[in-house]
mmCIF file of C-alpha atoms in Angstrom:
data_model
loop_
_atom_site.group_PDB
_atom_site.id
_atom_site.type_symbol
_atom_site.label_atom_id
_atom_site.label_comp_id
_atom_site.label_asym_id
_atom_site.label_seq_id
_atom_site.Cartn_x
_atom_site.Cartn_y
_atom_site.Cartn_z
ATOM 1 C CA UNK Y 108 46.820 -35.735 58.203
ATOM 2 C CA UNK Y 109 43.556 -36.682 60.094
ATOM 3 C CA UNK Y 110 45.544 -37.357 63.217
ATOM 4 C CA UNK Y 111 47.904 -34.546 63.640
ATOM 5 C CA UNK Y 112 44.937 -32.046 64.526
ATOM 6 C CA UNK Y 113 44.384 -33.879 67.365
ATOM 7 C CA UNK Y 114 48.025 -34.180 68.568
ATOM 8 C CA UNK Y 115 48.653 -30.154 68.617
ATOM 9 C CA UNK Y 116 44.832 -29.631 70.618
ATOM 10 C CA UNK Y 117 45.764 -31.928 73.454
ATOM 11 C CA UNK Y 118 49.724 -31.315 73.872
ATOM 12 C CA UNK Y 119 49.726 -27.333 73.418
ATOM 13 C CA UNK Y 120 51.907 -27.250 76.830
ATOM 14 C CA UNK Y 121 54.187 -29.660 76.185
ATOM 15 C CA UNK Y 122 56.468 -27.913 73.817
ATOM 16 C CA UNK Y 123 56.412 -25.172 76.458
ATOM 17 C CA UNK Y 124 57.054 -26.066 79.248
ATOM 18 C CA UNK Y 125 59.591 -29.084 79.010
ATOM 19 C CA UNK Y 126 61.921 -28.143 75.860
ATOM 20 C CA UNK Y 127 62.118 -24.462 76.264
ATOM 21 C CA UNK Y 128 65.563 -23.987 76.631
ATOM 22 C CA UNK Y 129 66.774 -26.795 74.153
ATOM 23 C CA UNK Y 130 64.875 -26.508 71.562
ATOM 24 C CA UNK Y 131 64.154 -22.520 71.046
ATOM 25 C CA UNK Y 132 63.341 -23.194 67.370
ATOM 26 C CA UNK Y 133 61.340 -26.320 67.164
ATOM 27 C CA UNK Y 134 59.068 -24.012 70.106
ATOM 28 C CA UNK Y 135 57.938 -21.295 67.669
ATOM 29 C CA UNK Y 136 56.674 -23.935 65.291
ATOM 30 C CA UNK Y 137 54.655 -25.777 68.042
ATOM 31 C CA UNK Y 138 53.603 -21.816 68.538
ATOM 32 C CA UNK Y 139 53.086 -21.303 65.116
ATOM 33 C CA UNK Y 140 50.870 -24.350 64.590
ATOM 34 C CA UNK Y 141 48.197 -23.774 67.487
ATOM 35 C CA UNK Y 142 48.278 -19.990 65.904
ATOM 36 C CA UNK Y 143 47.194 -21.359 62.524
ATOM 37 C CA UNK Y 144 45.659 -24.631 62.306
ATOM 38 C CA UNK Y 145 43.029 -23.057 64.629
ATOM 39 C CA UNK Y 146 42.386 -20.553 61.444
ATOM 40 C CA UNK Y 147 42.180 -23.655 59.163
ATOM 41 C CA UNK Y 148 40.920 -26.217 61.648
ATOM 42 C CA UNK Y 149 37.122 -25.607 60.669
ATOM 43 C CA UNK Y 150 37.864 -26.568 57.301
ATOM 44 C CA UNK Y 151 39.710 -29.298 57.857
ATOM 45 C CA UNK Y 152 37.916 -30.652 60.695
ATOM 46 C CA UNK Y 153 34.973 -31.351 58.255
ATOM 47 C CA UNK Y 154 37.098 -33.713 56.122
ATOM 48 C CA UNK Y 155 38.367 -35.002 58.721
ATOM 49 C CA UNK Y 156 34.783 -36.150 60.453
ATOM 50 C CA UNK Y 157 34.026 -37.264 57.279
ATOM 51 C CA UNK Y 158 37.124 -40.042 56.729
ATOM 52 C CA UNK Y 159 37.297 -41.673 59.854
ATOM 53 C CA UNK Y 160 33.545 -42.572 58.527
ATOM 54 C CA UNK Y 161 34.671 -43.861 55.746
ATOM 55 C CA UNK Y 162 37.882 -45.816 56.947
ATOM 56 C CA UNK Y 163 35.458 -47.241 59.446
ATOM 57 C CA UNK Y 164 33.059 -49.057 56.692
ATOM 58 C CA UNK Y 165 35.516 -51.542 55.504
ATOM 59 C CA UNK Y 166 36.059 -52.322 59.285
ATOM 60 C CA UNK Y 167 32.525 -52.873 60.142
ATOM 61 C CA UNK Y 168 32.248 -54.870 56.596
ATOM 62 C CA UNK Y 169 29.675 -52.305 54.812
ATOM 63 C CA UNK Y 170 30.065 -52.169 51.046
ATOM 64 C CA UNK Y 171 31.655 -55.363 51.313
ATOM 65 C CA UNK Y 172 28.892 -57.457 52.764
ATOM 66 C CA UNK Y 173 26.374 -55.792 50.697
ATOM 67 C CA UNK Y 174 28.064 -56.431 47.881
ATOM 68 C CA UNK Y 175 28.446 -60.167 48.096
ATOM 69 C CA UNK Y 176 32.627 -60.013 47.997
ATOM 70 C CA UNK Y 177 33.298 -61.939 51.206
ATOM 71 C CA UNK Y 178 29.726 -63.490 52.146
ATOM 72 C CA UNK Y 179 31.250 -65.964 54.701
ATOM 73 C CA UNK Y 180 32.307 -63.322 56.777
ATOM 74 C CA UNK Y 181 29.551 -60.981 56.604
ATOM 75 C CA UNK Y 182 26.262 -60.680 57.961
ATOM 76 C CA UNK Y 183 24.553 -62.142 55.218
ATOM 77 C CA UNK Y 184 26.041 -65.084 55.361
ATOM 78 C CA UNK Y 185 24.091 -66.764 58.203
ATOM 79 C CA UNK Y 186 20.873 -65.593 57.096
ATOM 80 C CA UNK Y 187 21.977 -67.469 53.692
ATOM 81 C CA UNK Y 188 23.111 -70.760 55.406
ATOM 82 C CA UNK Y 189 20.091 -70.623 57.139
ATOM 83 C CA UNK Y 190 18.079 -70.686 53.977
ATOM 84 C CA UNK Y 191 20.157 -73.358 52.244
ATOM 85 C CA UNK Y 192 21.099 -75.405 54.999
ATOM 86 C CA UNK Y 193 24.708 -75.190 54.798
ATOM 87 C CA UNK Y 194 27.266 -72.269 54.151
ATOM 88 C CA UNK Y 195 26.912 -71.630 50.081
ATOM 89 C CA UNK Y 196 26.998 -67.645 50.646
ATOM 90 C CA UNK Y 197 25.103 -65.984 47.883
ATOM 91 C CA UNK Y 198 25.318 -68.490 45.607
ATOM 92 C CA UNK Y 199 23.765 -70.980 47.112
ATOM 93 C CA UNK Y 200 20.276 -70.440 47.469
ATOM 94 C CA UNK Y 201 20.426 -69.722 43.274
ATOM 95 C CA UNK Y 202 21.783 -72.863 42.949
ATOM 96 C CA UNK Y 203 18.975 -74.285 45.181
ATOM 97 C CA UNK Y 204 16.350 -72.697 43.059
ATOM 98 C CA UNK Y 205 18.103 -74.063 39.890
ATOM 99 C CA UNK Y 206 17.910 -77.531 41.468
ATOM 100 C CA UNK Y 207 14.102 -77.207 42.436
ATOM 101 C CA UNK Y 208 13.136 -76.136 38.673
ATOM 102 C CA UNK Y 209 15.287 -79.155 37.374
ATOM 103 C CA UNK Y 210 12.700 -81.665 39.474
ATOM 104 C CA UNK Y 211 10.600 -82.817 36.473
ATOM 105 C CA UNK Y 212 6.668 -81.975 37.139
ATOM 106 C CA UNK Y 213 4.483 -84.802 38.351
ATOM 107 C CA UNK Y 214 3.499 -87.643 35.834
ATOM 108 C CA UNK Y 215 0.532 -87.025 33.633
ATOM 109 C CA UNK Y 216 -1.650 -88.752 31.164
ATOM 110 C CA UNK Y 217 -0.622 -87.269 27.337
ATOM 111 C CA UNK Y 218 -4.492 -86.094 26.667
ATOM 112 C CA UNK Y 219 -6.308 -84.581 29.647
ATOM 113 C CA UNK Y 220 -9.591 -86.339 30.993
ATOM 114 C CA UNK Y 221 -11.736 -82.768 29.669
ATOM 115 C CA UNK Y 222 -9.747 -83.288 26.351
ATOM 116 C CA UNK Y 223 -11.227 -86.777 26.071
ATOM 117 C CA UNK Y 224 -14.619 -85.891 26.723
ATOM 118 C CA UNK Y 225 -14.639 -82.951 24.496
ATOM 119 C CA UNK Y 226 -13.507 -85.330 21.574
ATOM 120 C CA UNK Y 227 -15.008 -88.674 22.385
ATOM 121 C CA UNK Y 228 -17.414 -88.785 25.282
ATOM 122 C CA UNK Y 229 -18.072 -92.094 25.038
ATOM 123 C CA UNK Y 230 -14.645 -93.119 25.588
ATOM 124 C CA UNK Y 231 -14.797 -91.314 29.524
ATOM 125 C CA UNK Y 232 -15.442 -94.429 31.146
ATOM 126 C CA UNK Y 233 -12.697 -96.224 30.025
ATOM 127 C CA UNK Y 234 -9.919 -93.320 29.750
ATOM 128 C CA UNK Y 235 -11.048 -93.219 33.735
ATOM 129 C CA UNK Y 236 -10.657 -96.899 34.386
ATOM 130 C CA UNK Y 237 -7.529 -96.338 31.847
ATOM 131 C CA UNK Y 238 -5.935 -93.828 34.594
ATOM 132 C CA UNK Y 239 -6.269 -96.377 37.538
ATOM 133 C CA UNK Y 240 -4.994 -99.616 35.589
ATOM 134 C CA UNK Y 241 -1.760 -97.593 34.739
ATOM 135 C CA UNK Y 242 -1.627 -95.593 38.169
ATOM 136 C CA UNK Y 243 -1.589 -99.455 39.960
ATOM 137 C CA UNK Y 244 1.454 -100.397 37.557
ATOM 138 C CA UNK Y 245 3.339 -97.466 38.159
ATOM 139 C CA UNK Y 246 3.309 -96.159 34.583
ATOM 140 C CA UNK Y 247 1.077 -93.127 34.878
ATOM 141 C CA UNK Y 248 2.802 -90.433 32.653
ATOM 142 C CA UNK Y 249 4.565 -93.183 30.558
ATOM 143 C CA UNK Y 250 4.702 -92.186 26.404
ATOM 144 C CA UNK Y 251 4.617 -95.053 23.804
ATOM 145 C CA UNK Y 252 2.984 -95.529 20.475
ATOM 146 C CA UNK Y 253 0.289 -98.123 20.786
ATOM 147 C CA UNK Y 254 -1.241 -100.535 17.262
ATOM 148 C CA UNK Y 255 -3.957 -102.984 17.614
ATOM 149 C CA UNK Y 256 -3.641 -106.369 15.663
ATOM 150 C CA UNK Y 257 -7.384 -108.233 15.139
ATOM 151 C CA UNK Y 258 -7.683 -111.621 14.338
ATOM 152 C CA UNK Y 259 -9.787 -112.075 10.662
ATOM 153 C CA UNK Y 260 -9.403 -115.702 10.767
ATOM 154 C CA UNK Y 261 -12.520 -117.732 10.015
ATOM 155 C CA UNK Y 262 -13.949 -118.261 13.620
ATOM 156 C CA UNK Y 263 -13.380 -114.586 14.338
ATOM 157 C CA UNK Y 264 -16.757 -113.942 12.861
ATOM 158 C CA UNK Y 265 -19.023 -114.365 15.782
ATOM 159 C CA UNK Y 266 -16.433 -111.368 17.707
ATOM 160 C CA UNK Y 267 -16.953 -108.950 14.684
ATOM 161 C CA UNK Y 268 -21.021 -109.390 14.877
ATOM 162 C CA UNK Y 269 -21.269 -109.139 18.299
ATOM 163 C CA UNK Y 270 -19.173 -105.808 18.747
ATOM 164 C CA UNK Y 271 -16.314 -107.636 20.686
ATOM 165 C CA UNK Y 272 -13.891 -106.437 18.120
ATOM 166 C CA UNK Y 273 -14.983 -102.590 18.028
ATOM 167 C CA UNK Y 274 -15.479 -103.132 21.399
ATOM 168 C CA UNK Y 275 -11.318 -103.698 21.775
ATOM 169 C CA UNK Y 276 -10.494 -101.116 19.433
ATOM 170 C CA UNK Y 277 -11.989 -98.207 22.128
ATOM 171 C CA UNK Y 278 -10.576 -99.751 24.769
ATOM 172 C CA UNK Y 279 -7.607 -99.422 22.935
ATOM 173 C CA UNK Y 280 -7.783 -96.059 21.762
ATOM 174 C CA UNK Y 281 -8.878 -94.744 25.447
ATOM 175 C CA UNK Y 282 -5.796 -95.823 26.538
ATOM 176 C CA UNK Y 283 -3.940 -94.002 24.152
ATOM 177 C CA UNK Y 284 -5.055 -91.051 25.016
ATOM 178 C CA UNK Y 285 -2.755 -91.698 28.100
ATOM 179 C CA UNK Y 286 0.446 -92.352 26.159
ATOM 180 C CA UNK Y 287 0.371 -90.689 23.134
ATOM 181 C CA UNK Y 288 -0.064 -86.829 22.741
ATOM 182 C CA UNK Y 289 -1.389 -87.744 19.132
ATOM 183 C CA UNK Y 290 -3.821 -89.916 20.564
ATOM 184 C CA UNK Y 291 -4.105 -92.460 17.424
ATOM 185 C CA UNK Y 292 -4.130 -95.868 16.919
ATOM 186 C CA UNK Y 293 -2.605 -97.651 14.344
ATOM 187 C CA UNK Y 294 -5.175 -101.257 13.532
ATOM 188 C CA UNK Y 295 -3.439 -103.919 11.653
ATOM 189 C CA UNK Y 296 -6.109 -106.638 10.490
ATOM 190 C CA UNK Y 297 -4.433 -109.658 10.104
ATOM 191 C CA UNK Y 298 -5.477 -113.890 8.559
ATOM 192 C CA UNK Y 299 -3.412 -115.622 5.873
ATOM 193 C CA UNK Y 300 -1.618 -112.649 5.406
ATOM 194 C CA UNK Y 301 -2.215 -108.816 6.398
ATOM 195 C CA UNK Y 302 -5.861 -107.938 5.141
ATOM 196 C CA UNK Y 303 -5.722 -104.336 5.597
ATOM 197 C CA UNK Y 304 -5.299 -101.409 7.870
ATOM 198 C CA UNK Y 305 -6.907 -98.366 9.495
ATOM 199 C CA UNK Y 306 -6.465 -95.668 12.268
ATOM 200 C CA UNK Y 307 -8.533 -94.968 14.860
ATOM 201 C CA UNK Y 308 -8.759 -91.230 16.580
ATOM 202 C CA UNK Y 309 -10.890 -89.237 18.815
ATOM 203 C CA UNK Y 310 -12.770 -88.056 16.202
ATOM 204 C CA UNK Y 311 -12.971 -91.174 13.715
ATOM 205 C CA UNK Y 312 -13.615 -94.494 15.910
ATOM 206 C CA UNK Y 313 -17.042 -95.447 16.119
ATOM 207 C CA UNK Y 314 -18.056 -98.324 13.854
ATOM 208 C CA UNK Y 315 -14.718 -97.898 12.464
ATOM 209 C CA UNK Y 316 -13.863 -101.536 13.286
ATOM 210 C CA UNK Y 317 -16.894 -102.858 11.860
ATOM 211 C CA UNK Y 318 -16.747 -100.800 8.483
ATOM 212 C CA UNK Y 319 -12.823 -101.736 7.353
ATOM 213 C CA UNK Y 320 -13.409 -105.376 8.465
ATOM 214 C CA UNK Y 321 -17.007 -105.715 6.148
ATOM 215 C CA UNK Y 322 -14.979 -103.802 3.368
ATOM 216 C CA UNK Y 323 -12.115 -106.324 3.457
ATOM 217 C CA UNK Y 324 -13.652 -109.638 2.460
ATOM 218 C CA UNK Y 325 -12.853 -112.871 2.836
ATOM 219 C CA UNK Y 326 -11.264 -113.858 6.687
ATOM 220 C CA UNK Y 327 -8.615 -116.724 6.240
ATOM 221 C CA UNK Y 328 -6.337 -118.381 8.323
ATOM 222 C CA UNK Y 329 -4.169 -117.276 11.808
ATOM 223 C CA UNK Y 330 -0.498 -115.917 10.183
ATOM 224 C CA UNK Y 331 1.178 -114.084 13.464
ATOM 225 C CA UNK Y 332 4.297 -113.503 11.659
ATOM 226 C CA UNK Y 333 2.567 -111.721 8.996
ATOM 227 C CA UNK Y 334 1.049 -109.120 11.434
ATOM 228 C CA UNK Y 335 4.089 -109.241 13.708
ATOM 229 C CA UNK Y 336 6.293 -108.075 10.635
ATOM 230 C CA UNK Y 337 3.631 -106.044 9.697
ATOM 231 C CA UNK Y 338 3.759 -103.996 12.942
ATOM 232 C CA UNK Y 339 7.606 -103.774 13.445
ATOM 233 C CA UNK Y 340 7.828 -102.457 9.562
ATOM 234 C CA UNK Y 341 5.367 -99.343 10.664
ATOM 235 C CA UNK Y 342 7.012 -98.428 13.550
ATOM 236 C CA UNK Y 343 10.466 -98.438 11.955
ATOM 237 C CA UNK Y 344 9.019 -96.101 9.235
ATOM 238 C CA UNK Y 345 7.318 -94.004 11.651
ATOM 239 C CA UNK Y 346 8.838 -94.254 15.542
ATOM 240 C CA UNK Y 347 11.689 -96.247 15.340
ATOM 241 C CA UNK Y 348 13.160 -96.687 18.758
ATOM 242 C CA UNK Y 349 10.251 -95.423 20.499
ATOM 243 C CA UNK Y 350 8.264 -97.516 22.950
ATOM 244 C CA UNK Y 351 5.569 -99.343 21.036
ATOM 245 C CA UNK Y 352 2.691 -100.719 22.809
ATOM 246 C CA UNK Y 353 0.739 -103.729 20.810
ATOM 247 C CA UNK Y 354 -2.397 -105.413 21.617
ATOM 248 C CA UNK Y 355 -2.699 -108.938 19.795
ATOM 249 C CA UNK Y 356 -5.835 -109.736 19.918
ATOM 250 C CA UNK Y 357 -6.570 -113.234 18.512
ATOM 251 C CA UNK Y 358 -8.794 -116.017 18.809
ATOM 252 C CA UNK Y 359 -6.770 -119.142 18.630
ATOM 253 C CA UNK Y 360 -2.868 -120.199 18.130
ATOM 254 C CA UNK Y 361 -0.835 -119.496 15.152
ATOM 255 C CA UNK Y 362 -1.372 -121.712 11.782
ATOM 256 C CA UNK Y 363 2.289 -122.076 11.820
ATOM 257 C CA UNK Y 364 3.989 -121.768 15.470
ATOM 258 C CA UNK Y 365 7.603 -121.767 13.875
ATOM 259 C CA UNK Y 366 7.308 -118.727 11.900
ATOM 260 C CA UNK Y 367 5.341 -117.040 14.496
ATOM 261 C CA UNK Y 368 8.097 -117.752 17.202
ATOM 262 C CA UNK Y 369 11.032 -116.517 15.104
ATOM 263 C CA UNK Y 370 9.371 -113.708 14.135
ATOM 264 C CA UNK Y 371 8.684 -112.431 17.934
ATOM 265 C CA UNK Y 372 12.617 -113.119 18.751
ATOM 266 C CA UNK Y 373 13.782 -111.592 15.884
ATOM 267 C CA UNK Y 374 11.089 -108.487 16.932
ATOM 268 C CA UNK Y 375 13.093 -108.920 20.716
ATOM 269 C CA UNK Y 376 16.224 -108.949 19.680
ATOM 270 C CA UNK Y 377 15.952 -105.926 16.955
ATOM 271 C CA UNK Y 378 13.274 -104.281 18.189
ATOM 272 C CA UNK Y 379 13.404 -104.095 21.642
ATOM 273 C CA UNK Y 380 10.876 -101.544 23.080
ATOM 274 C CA UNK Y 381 8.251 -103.026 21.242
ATOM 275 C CA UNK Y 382 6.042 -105.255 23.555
ATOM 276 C CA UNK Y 383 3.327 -107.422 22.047
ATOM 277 C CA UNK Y 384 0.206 -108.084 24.992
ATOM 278 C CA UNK Y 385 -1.991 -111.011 23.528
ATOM 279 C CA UNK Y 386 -5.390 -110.922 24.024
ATOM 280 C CA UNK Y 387 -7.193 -113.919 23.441
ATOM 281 C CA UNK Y 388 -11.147 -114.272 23.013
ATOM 282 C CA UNK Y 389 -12.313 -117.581 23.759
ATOM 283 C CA UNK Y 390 -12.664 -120.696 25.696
ATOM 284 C CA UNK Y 391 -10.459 -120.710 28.815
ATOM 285 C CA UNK Y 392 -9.853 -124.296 28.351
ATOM 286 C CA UNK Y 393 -8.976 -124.073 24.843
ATOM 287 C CA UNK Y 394 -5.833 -125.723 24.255
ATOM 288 C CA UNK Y 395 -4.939 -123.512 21.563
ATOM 289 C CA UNK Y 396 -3.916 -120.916 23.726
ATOM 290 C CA UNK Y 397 -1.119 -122.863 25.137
ATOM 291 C CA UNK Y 398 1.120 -121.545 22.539
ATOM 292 C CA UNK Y 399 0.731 -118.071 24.162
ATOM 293 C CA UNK Y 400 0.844 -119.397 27.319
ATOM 294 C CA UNK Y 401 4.260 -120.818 27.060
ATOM 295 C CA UNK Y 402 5.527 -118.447 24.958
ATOM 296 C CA UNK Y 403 9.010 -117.356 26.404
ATOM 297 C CA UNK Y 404 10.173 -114.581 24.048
ATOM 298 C CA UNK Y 405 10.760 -111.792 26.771
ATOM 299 C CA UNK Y 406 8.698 -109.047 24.697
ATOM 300 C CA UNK Y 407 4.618 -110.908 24.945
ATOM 301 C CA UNK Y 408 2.499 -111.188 27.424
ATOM 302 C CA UNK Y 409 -0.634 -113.111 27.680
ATOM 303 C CA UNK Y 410 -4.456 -112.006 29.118
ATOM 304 C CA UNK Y 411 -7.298 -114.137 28.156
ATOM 305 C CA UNK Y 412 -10.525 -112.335 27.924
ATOM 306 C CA UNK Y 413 -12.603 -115.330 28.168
ATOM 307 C CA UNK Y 414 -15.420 -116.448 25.688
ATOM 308 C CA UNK Y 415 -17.536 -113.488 26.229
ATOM 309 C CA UNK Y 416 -14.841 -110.308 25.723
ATOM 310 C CA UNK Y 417 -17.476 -107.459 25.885
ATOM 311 C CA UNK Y 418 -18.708 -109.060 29.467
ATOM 312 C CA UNK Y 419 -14.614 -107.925 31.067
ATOM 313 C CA UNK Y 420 -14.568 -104.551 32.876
ATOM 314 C CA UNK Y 421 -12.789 -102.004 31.227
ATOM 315 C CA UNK Y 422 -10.423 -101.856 35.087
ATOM 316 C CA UNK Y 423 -10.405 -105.812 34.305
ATOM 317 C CA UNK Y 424 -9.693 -105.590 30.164
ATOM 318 C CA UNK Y 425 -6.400 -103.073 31.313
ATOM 319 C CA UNK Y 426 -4.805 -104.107 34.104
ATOM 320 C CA UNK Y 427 -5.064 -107.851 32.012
ATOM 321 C CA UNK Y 428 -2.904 -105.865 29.322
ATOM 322 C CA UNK Y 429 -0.537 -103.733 31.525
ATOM 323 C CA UNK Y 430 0.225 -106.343 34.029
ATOM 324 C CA UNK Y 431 3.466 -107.381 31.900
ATOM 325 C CA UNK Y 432 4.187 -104.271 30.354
ATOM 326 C CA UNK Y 433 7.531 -102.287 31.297
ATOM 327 C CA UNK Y 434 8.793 -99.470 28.897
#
């Protein structure tokens, strides 16, 4: 209908002057439509301006490209591959952003270093020396539970009076604060048998060491596999499967080795993300320690601390403790 307006405008002659004599009757039509689509051509002319326009969008890809129907082949589309690097239309550059929120945020210590200070300012130095130990062993960011075994066997006693053993315990506890958002410390104090327990947090750690062990009485003998089961019965009650970070502090090698060993393969074997890291305070040439030394049980590590524990830096103290350690 759009086209025939044009037809009778540019051909009024034709009809005239070459079919006159043959066709007499199809003549007074072509006469009768110049006569009154001329009366109605201003009307229709309007309409017909206005649908070319719109036959023309789909042509030129209008609605279509703005819509998002057939990306590839619209403008859009480069400007999109462009952004993603390839041709994903649309879609791709959501699925791009989806990706980049995915990427998990940097690795970060469980308790920040203002958190620490706030709670226990005198644990800042070693919560800093804390974050470069763990930093230099890749396990910045790492979560785990972490207990604290001490030694109450007989020759302990010069480590309690001289502080060595609180000493431990806040070294211990500053660490936490990196791997556990609770930031507690679960102390096991161990001779014969298991003496007692306590828990050590940012609030309720100094002289906490010293306190429980004078409340406890008599120190005995050197039981590992007292402690060991100790330990491993806790953290089945309370984390079980979660990585469990112990620090075995002791001063000499177990009373009996043969318990002691099967209880740290059994602990390997069953309870597998729980690493024991034996500290030793004493002589370096004490042959006692070559228990530890030669231990081969796949979960312990050994770090002596030397004679004179509270000498160690606390950089010197972790990185002795970490240097095994591989949740």
């Amino acid at each position: 209908v759009a086209e025939k307006p044009a037809e009778p405008a540019t051909e009024p002659a034709e009809p005239a002057t070459e079919k006159p004599a043959t066709e007499p009757a199809a003549e007074e039509p072509a006469a009768e439509k110049p006569a009154t689509e001329p009366a109605t051509e201003p009307a229709a002319e309007e309409p017909a301006a206005e649908k070319p326009a719109e036959s023309a969008e789909p042509v030129a890809g209008g609605p279509e490209a703005a819509d998002g129907e057939a990306p590839p082949q619209g403008p859009p589309a480069p400007d999109n591959a462009s952004r993603t690097g390839g041709a994903g239309g649309n879609e791709s550059p959501a699925e791009g952003e989806a990706e980049a929120e995915q990427t998990p945020p940097p690795a970060k210590p469980a308790l920040t270093l203002a958190r620490v200070k706030a709670g226990a300012p005198g644990l800042t130095a070693a919560y800093k020396a804390a974050t470069t130990a763990l930093k230099k062993n890749d396990l910045t960011g790492t979560r785990a539970k972490v207990h604290l075994v001490l030694d109450r066997s007989a020759s302990m006693r010069p480590y309690y009076k001289d502080g060595s053993a609180q000493a431990l315990a806040e070294q211990t506890l500053a660490l936490a604060a990196h791997l556990d958002p609770e930031a507690t410390v679960r102390v096991t104090f161990f001779s014969t048998d298991v003496d007692g327990t306590a828990e050590l947090t940012l609030t309720e750690h100094e002289n906490k060491i010293d306190e429980v062990h004078a409340a406890l009485g008599r120190m005995g003998r050197t039981s590992y596999h007292a402690a060991v089961d100790a330990v491993l019965a806790h953290h089945e009650k309370t984390s079980p499967g979660d990585p469990v970070l112990v620090i075995f502090q002791t001063d000499g090698a177990p009373d009996a080795k043969t318990p002691a060993t099967q209880a740290l393969t059994d602990a390997a074997k069953n309870h597998p993300t729980v690493f024991f890291s034996f500290v030793a305070f004493g002589e370096h040439d004490n042959k006692a320690f070559d228990y530890l030394r030669k231990l081969k049980t796949g979960n312990a590590s050994f770090f002596h601390a030397g004679p004179t524990p509270r000498e160690l830096t606390d950089k010197e103290l972790y990185e002795g403790v970490l240097a095994d350690w591989r949740p």
